[in-house]
Coordinates of N, CA, C and O in Angstrom, one line a residue:
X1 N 25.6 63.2 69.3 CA 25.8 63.4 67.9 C 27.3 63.7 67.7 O 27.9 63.2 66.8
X2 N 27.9 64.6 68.6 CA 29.3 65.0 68.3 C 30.0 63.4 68.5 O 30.9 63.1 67.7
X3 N 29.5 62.4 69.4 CA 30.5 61.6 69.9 C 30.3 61.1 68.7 O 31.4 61.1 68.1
X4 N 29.2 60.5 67.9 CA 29.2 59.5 67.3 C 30.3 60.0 65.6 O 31.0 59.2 65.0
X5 N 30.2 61.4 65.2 CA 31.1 61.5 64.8 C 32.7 61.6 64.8 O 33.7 61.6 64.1
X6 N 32.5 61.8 65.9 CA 34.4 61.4 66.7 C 35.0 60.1 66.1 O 36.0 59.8 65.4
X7 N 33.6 59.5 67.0 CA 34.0 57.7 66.5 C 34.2 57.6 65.1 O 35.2 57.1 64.6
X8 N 33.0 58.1 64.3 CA 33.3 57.6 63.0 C 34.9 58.2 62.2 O 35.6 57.8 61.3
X9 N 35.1 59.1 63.1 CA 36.5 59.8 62.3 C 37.4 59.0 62.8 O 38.3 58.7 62.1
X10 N 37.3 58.6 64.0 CA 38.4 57.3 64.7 C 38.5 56.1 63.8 O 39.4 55.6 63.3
X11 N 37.4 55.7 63.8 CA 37.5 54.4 62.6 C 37.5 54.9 61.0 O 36.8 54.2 60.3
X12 N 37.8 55.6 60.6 CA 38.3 55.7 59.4 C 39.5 55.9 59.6 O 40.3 55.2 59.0
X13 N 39.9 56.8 60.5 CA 42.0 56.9 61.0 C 42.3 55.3 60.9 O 43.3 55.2 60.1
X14 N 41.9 54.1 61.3 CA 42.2 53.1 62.3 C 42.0 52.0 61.0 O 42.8 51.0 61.1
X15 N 41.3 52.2 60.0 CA 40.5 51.5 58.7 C 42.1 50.9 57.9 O 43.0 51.7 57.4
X16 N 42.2 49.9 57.8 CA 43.1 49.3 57.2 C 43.8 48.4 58.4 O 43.8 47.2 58.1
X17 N 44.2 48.9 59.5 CA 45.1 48.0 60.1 C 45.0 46.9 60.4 O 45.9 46.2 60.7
X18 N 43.2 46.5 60.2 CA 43.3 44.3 60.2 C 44.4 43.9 59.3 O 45.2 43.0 59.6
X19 N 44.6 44.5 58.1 CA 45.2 44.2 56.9 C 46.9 43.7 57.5 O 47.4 42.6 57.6
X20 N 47.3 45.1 57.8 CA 48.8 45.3 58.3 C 48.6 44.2 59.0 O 48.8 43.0 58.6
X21 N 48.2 44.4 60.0 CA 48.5 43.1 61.5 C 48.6 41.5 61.1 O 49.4 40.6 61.5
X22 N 47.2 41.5 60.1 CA 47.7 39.7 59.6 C 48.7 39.8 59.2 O 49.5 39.1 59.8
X23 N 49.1 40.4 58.1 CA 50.7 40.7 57.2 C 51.8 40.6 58.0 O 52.7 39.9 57.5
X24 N 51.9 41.2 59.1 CA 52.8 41.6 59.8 C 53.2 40.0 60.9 O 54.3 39.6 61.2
X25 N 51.5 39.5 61.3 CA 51.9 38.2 61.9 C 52.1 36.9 61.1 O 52.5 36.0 61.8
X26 N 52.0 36.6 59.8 CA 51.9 36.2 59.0 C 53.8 36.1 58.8 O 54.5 35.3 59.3
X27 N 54.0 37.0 58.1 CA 55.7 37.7 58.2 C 56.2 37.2 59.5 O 57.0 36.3 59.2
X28 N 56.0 37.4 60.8 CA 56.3 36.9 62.1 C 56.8 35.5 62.0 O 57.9 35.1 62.5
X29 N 55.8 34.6 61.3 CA 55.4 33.2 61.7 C 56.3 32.8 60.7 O 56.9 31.8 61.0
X30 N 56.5 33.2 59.3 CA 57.5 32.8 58.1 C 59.0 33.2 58.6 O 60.0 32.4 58.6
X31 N 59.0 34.3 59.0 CA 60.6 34.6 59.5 C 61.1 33.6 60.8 O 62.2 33.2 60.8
X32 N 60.1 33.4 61.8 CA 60.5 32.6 62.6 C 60.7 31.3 62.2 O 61.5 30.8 63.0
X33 N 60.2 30.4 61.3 CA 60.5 28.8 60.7 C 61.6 29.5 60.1 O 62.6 28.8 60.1
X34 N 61.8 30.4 59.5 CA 63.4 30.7 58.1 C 64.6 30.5 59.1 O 65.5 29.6 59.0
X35 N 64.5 31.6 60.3 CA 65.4 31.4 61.3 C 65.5 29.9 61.7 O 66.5 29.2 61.3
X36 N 64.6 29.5 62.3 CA 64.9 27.9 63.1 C 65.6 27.1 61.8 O 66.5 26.3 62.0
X37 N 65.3 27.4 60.6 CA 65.7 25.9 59.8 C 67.5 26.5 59.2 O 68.5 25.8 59.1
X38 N 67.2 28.1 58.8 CA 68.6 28.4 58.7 C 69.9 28.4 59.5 O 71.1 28.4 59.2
X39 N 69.1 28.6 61.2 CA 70.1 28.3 61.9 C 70.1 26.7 62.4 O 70.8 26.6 63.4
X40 N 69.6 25.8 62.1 CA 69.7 24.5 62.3 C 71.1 24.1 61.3 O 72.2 23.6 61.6
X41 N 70.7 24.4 59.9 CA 71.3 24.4 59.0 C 72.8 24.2 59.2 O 73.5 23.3 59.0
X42 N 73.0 26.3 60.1 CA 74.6 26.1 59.8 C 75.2 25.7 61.0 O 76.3 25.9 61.3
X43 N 74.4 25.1 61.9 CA 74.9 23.9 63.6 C 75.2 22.9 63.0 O 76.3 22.4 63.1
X44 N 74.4 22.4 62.2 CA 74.8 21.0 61.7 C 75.6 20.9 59.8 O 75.8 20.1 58.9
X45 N 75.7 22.1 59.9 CA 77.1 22.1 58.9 C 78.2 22.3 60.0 O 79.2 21.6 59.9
X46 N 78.2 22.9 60.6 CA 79.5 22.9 61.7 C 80.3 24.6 61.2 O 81.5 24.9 61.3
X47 N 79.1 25.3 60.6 CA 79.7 26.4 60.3 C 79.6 27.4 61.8 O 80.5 28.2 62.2
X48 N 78.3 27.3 62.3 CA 78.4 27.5 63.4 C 78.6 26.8 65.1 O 77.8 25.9 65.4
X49 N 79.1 27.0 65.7 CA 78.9 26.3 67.3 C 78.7 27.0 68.5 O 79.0 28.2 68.6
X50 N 78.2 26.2 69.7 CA 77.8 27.0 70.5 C 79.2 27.2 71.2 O 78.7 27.4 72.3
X51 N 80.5 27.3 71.5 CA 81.4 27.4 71.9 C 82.0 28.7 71.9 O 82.7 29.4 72.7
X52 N 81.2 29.0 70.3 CA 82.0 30.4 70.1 C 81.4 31.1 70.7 O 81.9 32.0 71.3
X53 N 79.9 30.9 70.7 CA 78.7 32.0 71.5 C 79.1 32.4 73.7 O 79.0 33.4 74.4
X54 N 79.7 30.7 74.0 CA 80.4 30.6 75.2 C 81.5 31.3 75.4 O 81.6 31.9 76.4
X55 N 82.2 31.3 74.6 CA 83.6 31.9 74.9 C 83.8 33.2 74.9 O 84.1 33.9 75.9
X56 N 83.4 33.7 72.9 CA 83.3 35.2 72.7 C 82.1 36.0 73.5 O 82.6 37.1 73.9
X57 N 80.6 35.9 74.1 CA 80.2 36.6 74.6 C 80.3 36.4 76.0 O 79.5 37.0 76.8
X58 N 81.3 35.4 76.3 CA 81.2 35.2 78.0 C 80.2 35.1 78.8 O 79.9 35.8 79.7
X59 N 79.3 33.7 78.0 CA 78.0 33.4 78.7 C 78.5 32.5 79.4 O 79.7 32.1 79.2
X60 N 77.9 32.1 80.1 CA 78.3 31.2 81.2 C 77.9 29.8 80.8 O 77.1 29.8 79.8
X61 N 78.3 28.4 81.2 CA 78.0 27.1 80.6 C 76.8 26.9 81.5 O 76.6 25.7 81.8
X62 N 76.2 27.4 81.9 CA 75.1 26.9 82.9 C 73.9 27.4 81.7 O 72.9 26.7 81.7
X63 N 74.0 28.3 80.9 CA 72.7 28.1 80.2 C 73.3 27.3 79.2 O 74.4 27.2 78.8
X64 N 71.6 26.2 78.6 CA 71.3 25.8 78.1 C 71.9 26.3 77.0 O 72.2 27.5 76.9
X65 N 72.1 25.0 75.7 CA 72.1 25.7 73.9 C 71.0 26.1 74.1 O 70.9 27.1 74.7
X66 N 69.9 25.2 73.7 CA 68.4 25.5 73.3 C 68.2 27.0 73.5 O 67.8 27.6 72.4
X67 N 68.5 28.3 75.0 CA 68.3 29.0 75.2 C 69.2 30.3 74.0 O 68.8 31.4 73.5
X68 N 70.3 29.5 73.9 CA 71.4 30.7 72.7 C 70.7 30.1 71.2 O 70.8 30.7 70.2
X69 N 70.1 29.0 71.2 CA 69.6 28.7 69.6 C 68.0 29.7 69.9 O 67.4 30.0 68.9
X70 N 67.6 30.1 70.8 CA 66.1 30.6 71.2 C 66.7 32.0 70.3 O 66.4 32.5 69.3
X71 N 67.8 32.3 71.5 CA 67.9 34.1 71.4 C 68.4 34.5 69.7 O 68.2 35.7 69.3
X72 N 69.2 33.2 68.8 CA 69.1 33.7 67.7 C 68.3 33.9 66.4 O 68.3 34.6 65.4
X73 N 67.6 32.8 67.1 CA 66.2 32.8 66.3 C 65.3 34.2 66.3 O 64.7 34.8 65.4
X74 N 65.5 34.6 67.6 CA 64.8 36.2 67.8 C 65.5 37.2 67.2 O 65.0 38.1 66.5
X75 N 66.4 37.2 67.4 CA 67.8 37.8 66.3 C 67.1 38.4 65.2 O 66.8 39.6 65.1
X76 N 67.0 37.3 64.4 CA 66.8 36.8 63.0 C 65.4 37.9 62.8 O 65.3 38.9 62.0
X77 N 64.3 37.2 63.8 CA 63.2 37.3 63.6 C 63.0 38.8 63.6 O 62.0 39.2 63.0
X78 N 63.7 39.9 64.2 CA 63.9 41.4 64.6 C 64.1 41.8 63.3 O 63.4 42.6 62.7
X79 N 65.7 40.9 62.8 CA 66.0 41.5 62.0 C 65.0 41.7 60.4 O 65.2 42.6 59.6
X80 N 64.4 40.9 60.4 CA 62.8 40.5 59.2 C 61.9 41.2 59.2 O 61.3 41.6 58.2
X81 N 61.8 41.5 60.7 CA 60.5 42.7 60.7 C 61.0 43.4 60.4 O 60.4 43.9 59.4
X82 N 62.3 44.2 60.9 CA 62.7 45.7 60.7 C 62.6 45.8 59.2 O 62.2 46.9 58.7
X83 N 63.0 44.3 58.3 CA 62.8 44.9 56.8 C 61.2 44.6 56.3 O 60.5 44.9 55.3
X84 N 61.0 44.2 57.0 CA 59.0 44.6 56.7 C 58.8 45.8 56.9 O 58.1 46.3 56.0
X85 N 59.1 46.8 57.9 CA 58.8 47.9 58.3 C 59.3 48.7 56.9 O 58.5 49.3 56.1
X86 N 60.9 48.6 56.8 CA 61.2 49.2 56.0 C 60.9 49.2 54.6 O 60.9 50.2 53.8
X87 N 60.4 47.6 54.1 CA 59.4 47.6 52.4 C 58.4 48.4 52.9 O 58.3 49.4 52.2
X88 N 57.7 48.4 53.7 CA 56.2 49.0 54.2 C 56.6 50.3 54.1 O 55.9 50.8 53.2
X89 N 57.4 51.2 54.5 CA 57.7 52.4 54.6 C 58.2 52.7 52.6 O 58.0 53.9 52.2
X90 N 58.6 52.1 52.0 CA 59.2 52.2 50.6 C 58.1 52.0 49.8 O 58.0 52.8 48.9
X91 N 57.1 51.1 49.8 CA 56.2 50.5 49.0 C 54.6 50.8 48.8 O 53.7 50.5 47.9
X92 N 54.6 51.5 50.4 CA 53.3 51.7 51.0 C 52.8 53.4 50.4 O 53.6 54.3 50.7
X93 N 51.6 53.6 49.8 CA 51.6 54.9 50.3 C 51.7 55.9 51.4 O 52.2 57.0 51.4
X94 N 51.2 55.2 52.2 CA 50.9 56.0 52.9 C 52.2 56.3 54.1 O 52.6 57.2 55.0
X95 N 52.8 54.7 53.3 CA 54.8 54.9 54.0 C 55.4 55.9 53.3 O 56.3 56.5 53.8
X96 N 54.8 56.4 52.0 CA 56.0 57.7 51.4 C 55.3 58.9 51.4 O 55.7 59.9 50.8
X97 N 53.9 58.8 52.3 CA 54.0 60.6 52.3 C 54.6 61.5 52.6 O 55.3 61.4 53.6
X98 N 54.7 62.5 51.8 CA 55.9 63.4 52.0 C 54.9 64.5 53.5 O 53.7 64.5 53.6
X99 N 55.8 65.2 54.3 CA 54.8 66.0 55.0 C 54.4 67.4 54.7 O 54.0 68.2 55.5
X100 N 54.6 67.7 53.3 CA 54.1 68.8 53.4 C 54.6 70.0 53.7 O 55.5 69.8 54.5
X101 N 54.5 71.1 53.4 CA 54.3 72.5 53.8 C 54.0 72.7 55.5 O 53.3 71.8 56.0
X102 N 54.2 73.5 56.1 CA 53.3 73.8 57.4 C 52.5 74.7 57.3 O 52.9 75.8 56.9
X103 N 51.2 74.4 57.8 CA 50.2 75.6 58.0 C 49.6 75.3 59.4 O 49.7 74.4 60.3
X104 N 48.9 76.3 59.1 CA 47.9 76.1 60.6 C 46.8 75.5 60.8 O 46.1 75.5 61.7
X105 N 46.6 74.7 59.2 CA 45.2 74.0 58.8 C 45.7 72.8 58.9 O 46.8 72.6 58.5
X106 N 44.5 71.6 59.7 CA 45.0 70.4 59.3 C 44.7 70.2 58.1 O 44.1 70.9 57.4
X107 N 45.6 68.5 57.8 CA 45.1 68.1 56.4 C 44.3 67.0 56.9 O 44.3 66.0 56.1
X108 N 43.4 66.7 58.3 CA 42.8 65.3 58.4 C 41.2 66.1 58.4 O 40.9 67.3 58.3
X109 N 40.5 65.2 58.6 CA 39.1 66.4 58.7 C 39.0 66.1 60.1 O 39.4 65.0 60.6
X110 N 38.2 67.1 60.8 CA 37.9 67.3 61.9 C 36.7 67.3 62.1 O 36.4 68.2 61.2
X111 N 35.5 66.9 62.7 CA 33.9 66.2 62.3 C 33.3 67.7 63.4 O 32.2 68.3 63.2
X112 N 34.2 67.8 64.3 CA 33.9 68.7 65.6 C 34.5 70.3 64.9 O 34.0 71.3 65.4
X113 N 35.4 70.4 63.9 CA 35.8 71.8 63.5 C 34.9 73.0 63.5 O 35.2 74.1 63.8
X114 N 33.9 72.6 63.2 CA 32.7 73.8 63.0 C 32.0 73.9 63.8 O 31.5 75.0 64.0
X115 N 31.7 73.0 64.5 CA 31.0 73.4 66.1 C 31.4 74.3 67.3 O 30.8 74.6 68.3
X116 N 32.8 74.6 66.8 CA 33.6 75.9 67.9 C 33.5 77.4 66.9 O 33.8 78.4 67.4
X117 N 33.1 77.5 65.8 CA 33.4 79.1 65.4 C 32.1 79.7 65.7 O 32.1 80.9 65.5
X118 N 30.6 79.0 66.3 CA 29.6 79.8 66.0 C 30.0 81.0 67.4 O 29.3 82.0 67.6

């Protein structure tokens, strides 16, 4: 009996996150085509080249472009999530709870709390 309400308090903690996770891989899969086509973009405007990535970070010519067009694409894609995290934390409730006061009481419920004072 105690386990099964443990569990049920675990999945109400846990209740929402299918939501986040598609959103988040969804976001994933959009930011990674934005990257690939914006940085295609400025290669073949000639705003960017791989020369400068050779020279200024003193990669070696043995790697591949493909491998420095990979790593900026992940770049990109870091930098997209971080501002998902950050709308999520601005937008979200449960991104702006404030924490509160401190006491010695939780504010989650505890299914097992009353089973220790008899």
């Amino acid at each position: 009996m105690r386990l099964e309400r443990q569990k049920e308090q675990e999945l109400a903690q846990r209740k929402g996150f299918a939501s986040r996770t598609i959103v988040q891989t969804i976001w994933l899969l959009i930011s990674g085509a934005i990257g690939y086509f914006v940085l295609r973009w400025l290669f073949d405007a000639g705003t960017l080249e791989y020369n400068l990535f050779y020279n200024t970070l003193g990669i070696p010519r043995a790697v591949p472009e493909e491998v420095i067009f990979a790593g900026l694409i992940l770049l990109i894609v870091i930098i997209m999530q971080f501002f998902l995290i950050l709308g999520y934390a601005f937008a979200s409730p449960a991104g702006r709870e404030r924490p509160g006061t401190p006491s010695p009481y939780s504010s989650s419920y505890d299914p097992m709390q009353d089973d220790y004072r008899h």
